[in-house]
mmCIF file of C-alpha atoms in Angstrom:
data_model
loop_
_atom_site.group_PDB
_atom_site.id
_atom_site.type_symbol
_atom_site.label_atom_id
_atom_site.label_comp_id
_atom_site.label_asym_id
_atom_site.label_seq_id
_atom_site.Cartn_x
_atom_site.Cartn_y
_atom_site.Cartn_z
ATOM 1 C CA MET A 1 184.426 23.714 303.753
ATOM 2 C CA ALA A 2 186.713 20.762 304.413
ATOM 3 C CA LEU A 3 189.675 23.030 303.695
ATOM 4 C CA ALA A 4 188.428 25.521 306.298
ATOM 5 C CA LEU A 5 188.136 22.739 308.887
ATOM 6 C CA LEU A 6 191.686 21.617 308.120
ATOM 7 C CA GLY A 7 192.844 25.219 308.480
ATOM 8 C CA LYS A 8 191.110 25.472 311.849
ATOM 9 C CA LYS A 9 192.803 22.270 313.032
ATOM 10 C CA LEU A 10 196.174 23.549 311.800
ATOM 11 C CA ALA A 11 195.649 26.854 313.637
ATOM 12 C CA ILE A 12 194.789 24.985 316.849
ATOM 13 C CA ALA A 13 197.917 22.841 316.474
ATOM 14 C CA CYS A 14 200.079 25.924 315.833
ATOM 15 C CA CYS A 15 198.542 27.698 318.829
ATOM 16 C CA SER A 16 199.256 24.649 320.987
ATOM 17 C CA LEU A 17 202.821 24.345 319.767
ATOM 18 C CA PHE A 18 204.027 27.920 319.537
ATOM 19 C CA LEU A 19 202.223 29.377 322.545
ATOM 20 C CA SER A 20 202.794 26.510 324.983
ATOM 21 C CA ARG A 21 205.064 28.643 327.201
ATOM 22 C CA PHE A 22 202.525 31.461 327.369
ATOM 23 C CA GLN A 23 199.346 29.834 328.650
ATOM 24 C CA GLY A 24 197.344 33.057 328.801
ATOM 25 C CA PHE A 25 198.010 33.819 325.136
ATOM 26 C CA GLN A 26 197.432 30.178 324.270
ATOM 27 C CA ILE A 27 193.977 30.142 325.854
ATOM 28 C CA ALA A 28 193.168 33.509 324.265
ATOM 29 C CA GLY A 29 194.260 32.118 320.891
ATOM 30 C CA PHE A 30 192.019 29.105 321.356
ATOM 31 C CA LEU A 31 189.100 31.369 322.232
ATOM 32 C CA VAL A 32 189.673 33.474 319.119
ATOM 33 C CA LEU A 33 189.810 30.331 316.965
ATOM 34 C CA ILE A 34 186.624 28.941 318.504
ATOM 35 C CA PHE A 35 184.872 32.296 318.100
ATOM 36 C CA ALA A 36 185.977 32.597 314.457
ATOM 37 C CA GLY A 37 184.883 29.021 313.785
ATOM 38 C CA GLY A 38 181.507 29.728 315.386
ATOM 39 C CA MET A 39 181.016 32.838 313.268
ATOM 40 C CA ALA A 40 181.903 30.885 310.128
ATOM 41 C CA GLN A 41 179.435 28.202 311.235
ATOM 42 C CA VAL A 42 176.633 30.758 311.584
ATOM 43 C CA LEU A 43 177.380 32.426 308.248
ATOM 44 C CA LEU A 44 178.131 29.393 306.067
ATOM 45 C CA ARG A 45 175.944 26.648 307.601
ATOM 46 C CA PRO A 46 178.165 23.912 306.151
ATOM 47 C CA TYR A 47 176.162 20.866 307.218
ATOM 48 C CA TYR A 48 173.230 19.546 305.220
ATOM 49 C CA PHE A 49 171.026 19.119 308.293
ATOM 50 C CA PRO A 50 170.620 22.276 310.398
ATOM 51 C CA VAL A 51 170.683 20.267 313.626
ATOM 52 C CA TYR A 52 174.371 19.510 313.010
ATOM 53 C CA ASP A 53 175.116 23.231 312.763
ATOM 54 C CA GLN A 54 173.336 23.696 316.096
ATOM 55 C CA ILE A 55 175.378 20.904 317.688
ATOM 56 C CA GLU A 56 178.604 22.497 316.489
ATOM 57 C CA LEU A 57 177.642 25.886 317.939
ATOM 58 C CA VAL A 58 176.571 24.467 321.308
ATOM 59 C CA PHE A 59 179.802 22.492 321.590
ATOM 60 C CA ALA A 60 181.840 25.587 320.706
ATOM 61 C CA LEU A 61 180.027 27.572 323.397
ATOM 62 C CA LEU A 62 180.618 24.889 326.028
ATOM 63 C CA LEU A 63 184.258 24.535 325.019
ATOM 64 C CA SER A 64 184.664 28.310 325.313
ATOM 65 C CA THR A 65 183.228 28.117 328.818
ATOM 66 C CA ILE A 66 185.793 25.491 329.772
ATOM 67 C CA LEU A 67 188.591 27.602 328.281
ATOM 68 C CA VAL A 68 187.469 30.720 330.158
ATOM 69 C CA ALA A 69 187.421 28.677 333.372
ATOM 70 C CA GLY A 70 190.961 27.540 332.554
ATOM 71 C CA MET A 71 192.022 31.140 331.993
ATOM 72 C CA ILE A 72 190.536 32.113 335.376
ATOM 73 C CA SER A 73 192.341 29.229 337.026
ATOM 74 C CA TYR A 74 195.629 30.155 335.378
ATOM 75 C CA SER A 75 195.353 33.832 336.269
ATOM 76 C CA SER A 76 194.420 33.068 339.891
ATOM 77 C CA GLY A 77 197.594 31.025 340.300
ATOM 78 C CA ALA A 78 199.667 34.110 339.514
ATOM 79 C CA SER A 79 198.033 36.207 342.247
ATOM 80 C CA ALA A 80 200.600 37.706 344.606
ATOM 81 C CA ASP A 81 197.992 38.675 347.197
ATOM 82 C CA PRO A 82 197.709 35.848 349.764
ATOM 83 C CA SER A 83 194.401 37.201 351.083
ATOM 84 C CA ALA A 84 192.731 36.824 347.668
ATOM 85 C CA HIS A 85 190.004 34.197 347.446
ATOM 86 C CA ASP A 86 191.033 30.992 345.754
ATOM 87 C CA PRO A 87 188.683 30.470 342.781
ATOM 88 C CA LYS A 88 189.686 26.826 342.280
ATOM 89 C CA VAL A 89 186.381 25.597 343.674
ATOM 90 C CA PHE A 90 184.479 27.888 341.294
ATOM 91 C CA VAL A 91 186.618 26.802 338.337
ATOM 92 C CA THR A 92 186.181 23.130 339.224
ATOM 93 C CA ILE A 93 182.406 23.556 339.409
ATOM 94 C CA VAL A 94 182.322 25.424 336.078
ATOM 95 C CA VAL A 95 184.477 22.822 334.317
ATOM 96 C CA ALA A 96 182.545 19.883 335.788
ATOM 97 C CA SER A 97 179.173 21.420 334.909
ATOM 98 C CA SER A 98 180.406 22.227 331.381
ATOM 99 C CA ILE A 99 181.549 18.645 330.856
ATOM 100 C CA ILE A 100 178.206 17.355 332.152
ATOM 101 C CA ALA A 101 176.452 19.819 329.818
ATOM 102 C CA LEU A 102 178.566 18.536 326.891
ATOM 103 C CA VAL A 103 177.562 14.941 327.603
ATOM 104 C CA LEU A 104 173.872 15.800 328.090
ATOM 105 C CA THR A 105 173.827 17.961 324.960
ATOM 106 C CA ALA A 106 175.411 15.212 322.885
ATOM 107 C CA ALA A 107 172.925 12.675 324.225
ATOM 108 C CA SER A 108 169.940 14.952 323.568
ATOM 109 C CA PHE A 109 171.012 15.649 319.975
ATOM 110 C CA VAL A 110 171.582 11.938 319.314
ATOM 111 C CA VAL A 111 168.123 11.118 320.690
ATOM 112 C CA ARG A 112 166.594 13.922 318.616
ATOM 113 C CA ASP A 113 168.294 12.700 315.444
ATOM 114 C CA VAL A 114 167.254 9.079 316.041
ATOM 115 C CA ARG A 115 163.649 10.174 316.620
ATOM 116 C CA GLU A 116 163.628 12.134 313.355
ATOM 117 C CA ILE A 117 165.019 9.154 311.465
ATOM 118 C CA ALA A 118 162.465 6.801 313.046
ATOM 119 C CA ARG A 119 159.608 9.215 312.272
ATOM 120 C CA ASP A 120 160.720 9.498 308.633
ATOM 121 C CA ARG A 121 160.993 5.711 308.273
ATOM 122 C CA ARG A 122 157.548 5.169 309.816
ATOM 123 C CA ALA A 123 156.037 7.713 307.442
ATOM 124 C CA GLN A 124 157.792 6.077 304.508
ATOM 125 C CA ARG A 125 156.598 2.575 305.511
ATOM 126 C CA ASN A 126 153.029 3.746 306.067
ATOM 127 C CA GLY A 127 153.014 5.577 302.762
ATOM 128 C CA SER A 128 151.286 8.513 304.392
ATOM 129 C CA GLY A 129 152.277 10.776 301.536
ATOM 130 C CA VAL A 130 153.642 13.370 303.953
ATOM 131 C CA GLU A 131 157.071 14.373 302.796
ATOM 132 C CA SER A 132 159.670 14.585 305.565
ATOM 133 C CA GLU A 133 161.763 17.671 306.218
ATOM 134 C CA HIS A 134 164.842 15.770 305.015
ATOM 135 C CA ALA A 135 163.136 14.854 301.749
ATOM 136 C CA LYS A 136 161.960 18.442 301.215
ATOM 137 C CA ARG A 137 165.464 19.769 301.782
ATOM 138 C CA LEU A 138 166.963 17.146 299.457
ATOM 139 C CA ARG A 139 164.371 17.926 296.776
ATOM 140 C CA ALA A 140 165.179 21.648 296.966
ATOM 141 C CA LEU A 141 168.913 20.955 296.764
ATOM 142 C CA ASN A 142 168.499 18.648 293.790
ATOM 143 C CA ALA A 143 166.159 21.079 292.043
ATOM 144 C CA SER A 144 168.797 23.794 292.178
ATOM 145 C CA ASN A 145 171.529 21.417 290.966
ATOM 146 C CA LEU A 146 169.464 19.893 288.158
ATOM 147 C CA GLN A 147 169.321 23.260 286.396
ATOM 148 C CA ASP A 148 172.773 22.429 285.019
ATOM 149 C CA VAL A 149 171.699 19.121 283.441
ATOM 150 C CA ASP A 150 170.327 19.174 279.894
ATOM 151 C CA ASP A 151 167.871 16.283 280.412
ATOM 152 C CA PRO A 152 167.037 16.006 284.133
ATOM 153 C CA ASP A 153 164.420 13.278 283.589
ATOM 154 C CA ALA A 154 166.933 10.930 281.956
ATOM 155 C CA PHE A 155 169.447 11.644 284.680
ATOM 156 C CA LEU A 156 166.972 10.983 287.494
ATOM 157 C CA SER A 157 165.626 7.826 285.871
ATOM 158 C CA SER A 158 169.153 6.458 285.471
ATOM 159 C CA LEU A 159 169.741 7.055 289.183
ATOM 160 C CA ARG A 160 166.430 5.428 290.174
ATOM 161 C CA THR A 161 166.976 2.281 288.105
ATOM 162 C CA ASN A 162 170.714 2.040 288.836
ATOM 163 C CA LYS A 163 171.067 1.490 285.103
ATOM 164 C CA MET A 164 174.352 2.427 283.518
ATOM 165 C CA PRO A 165 173.724 5.223 281.012
ATOM 166 C CA THR A 166 174.604 4.583 277.407
ATOM 167 C CA ASN A 167 176.933 6.848 275.458
ATOM 168 C CA ASP A 168 173.872 8.683 274.113
ATOM 169 C CA ASP A 169 172.658 9.243 277.666
ATOM 170 C CA ARG A 170 176.081 10.478 278.694
ATOM 171 C CA ASN A 171 176.138 12.940 275.827
ATOM 172 C CA ARG A 172 172.748 14.286 276.900
ATOM 173 C CA LEU A 173 173.779 14.484 280.564
ATOM 174 C CA ALA A 174 177.143 16.154 280.000
ATOM 175 C CA PHE A 175 177.517 19.804 280.816
ATOM 176 C CA GLY A 176 180.697 21.871 280.682
ATOM 177 C CA SER A 177 183.768 19.743 281.257
ATOM 178 C CA VAL A 178 182.035 17.577 283.869
ATOM 179 C CA GLU A 179 180.312 14.375 282.830
ATOM 180 C CA MET A 180 177.237 13.399 284.851
ATOM 181 C CA THR A 181 177.114 9.616 285.289
ATOM 182 C CA THR A 182 175.695 7.330 287.883
ATOM 183 C CA LEU A 183 178.623 7.947 290.190
ATOM 184 C CA ALA A 184 176.108 9.380 292.650
ATOM 185 C CA ALA A 185 174.482 5.947 292.777
ATOM 186 C CA GLY A 186 177.854 4.330 293.466
ATOM 187 C CA LEU A 187 178.102 2.505 290.146
ATOM 188 C CA PRO A 188 181.409 2.142 288.293
ATOM 189 C CA HIS A 189 181.957 4.021 285.095
ATOM 190 C CA GLU A 190 184.589 4.157 282.414
ATOM 191 C CA GLY A 191 186.817 7.185 282.813
ATOM 192 C CA LYS A 192 188.537 9.079 280.051
#
């Protein structure tokens, strides 16, 4: 997914550079890139927490609104009819309201995320036994990944205790050409 994000950034830079003389095509190119990125976001759901996917989509929608307002502003400047209404007031209102919506959306998602974190920490401190949504999602992800490990119990216990696995443990935890060690716990290991 990181490669796709780099490709998107490269496409935006190329659109900015090569279409700078043709603002209409430049804005249309940006809209296509934002739309394609939004579709990829919906299909791939690259973030671990779904709320981050929602944030990305809302920001893309608001950015598209600002770009459409820019396209309207640009096209109204080329009008040869002097009796045509000047949409600059409309465009200014749309851009200002979109920027305000961006700020409010960002603030609401930050507050929502902080509340979820605080709720999970309270539940963990109280020992209520109710598993949080984050923990459920992490458990499901780990369950699907642990199918590749020969001895999942030894692997999980080595992560819990932050104990460096012995060579015997490493031999049991190895699968394919990848060696499972306590790298996930941030401990050093001896490479080959």
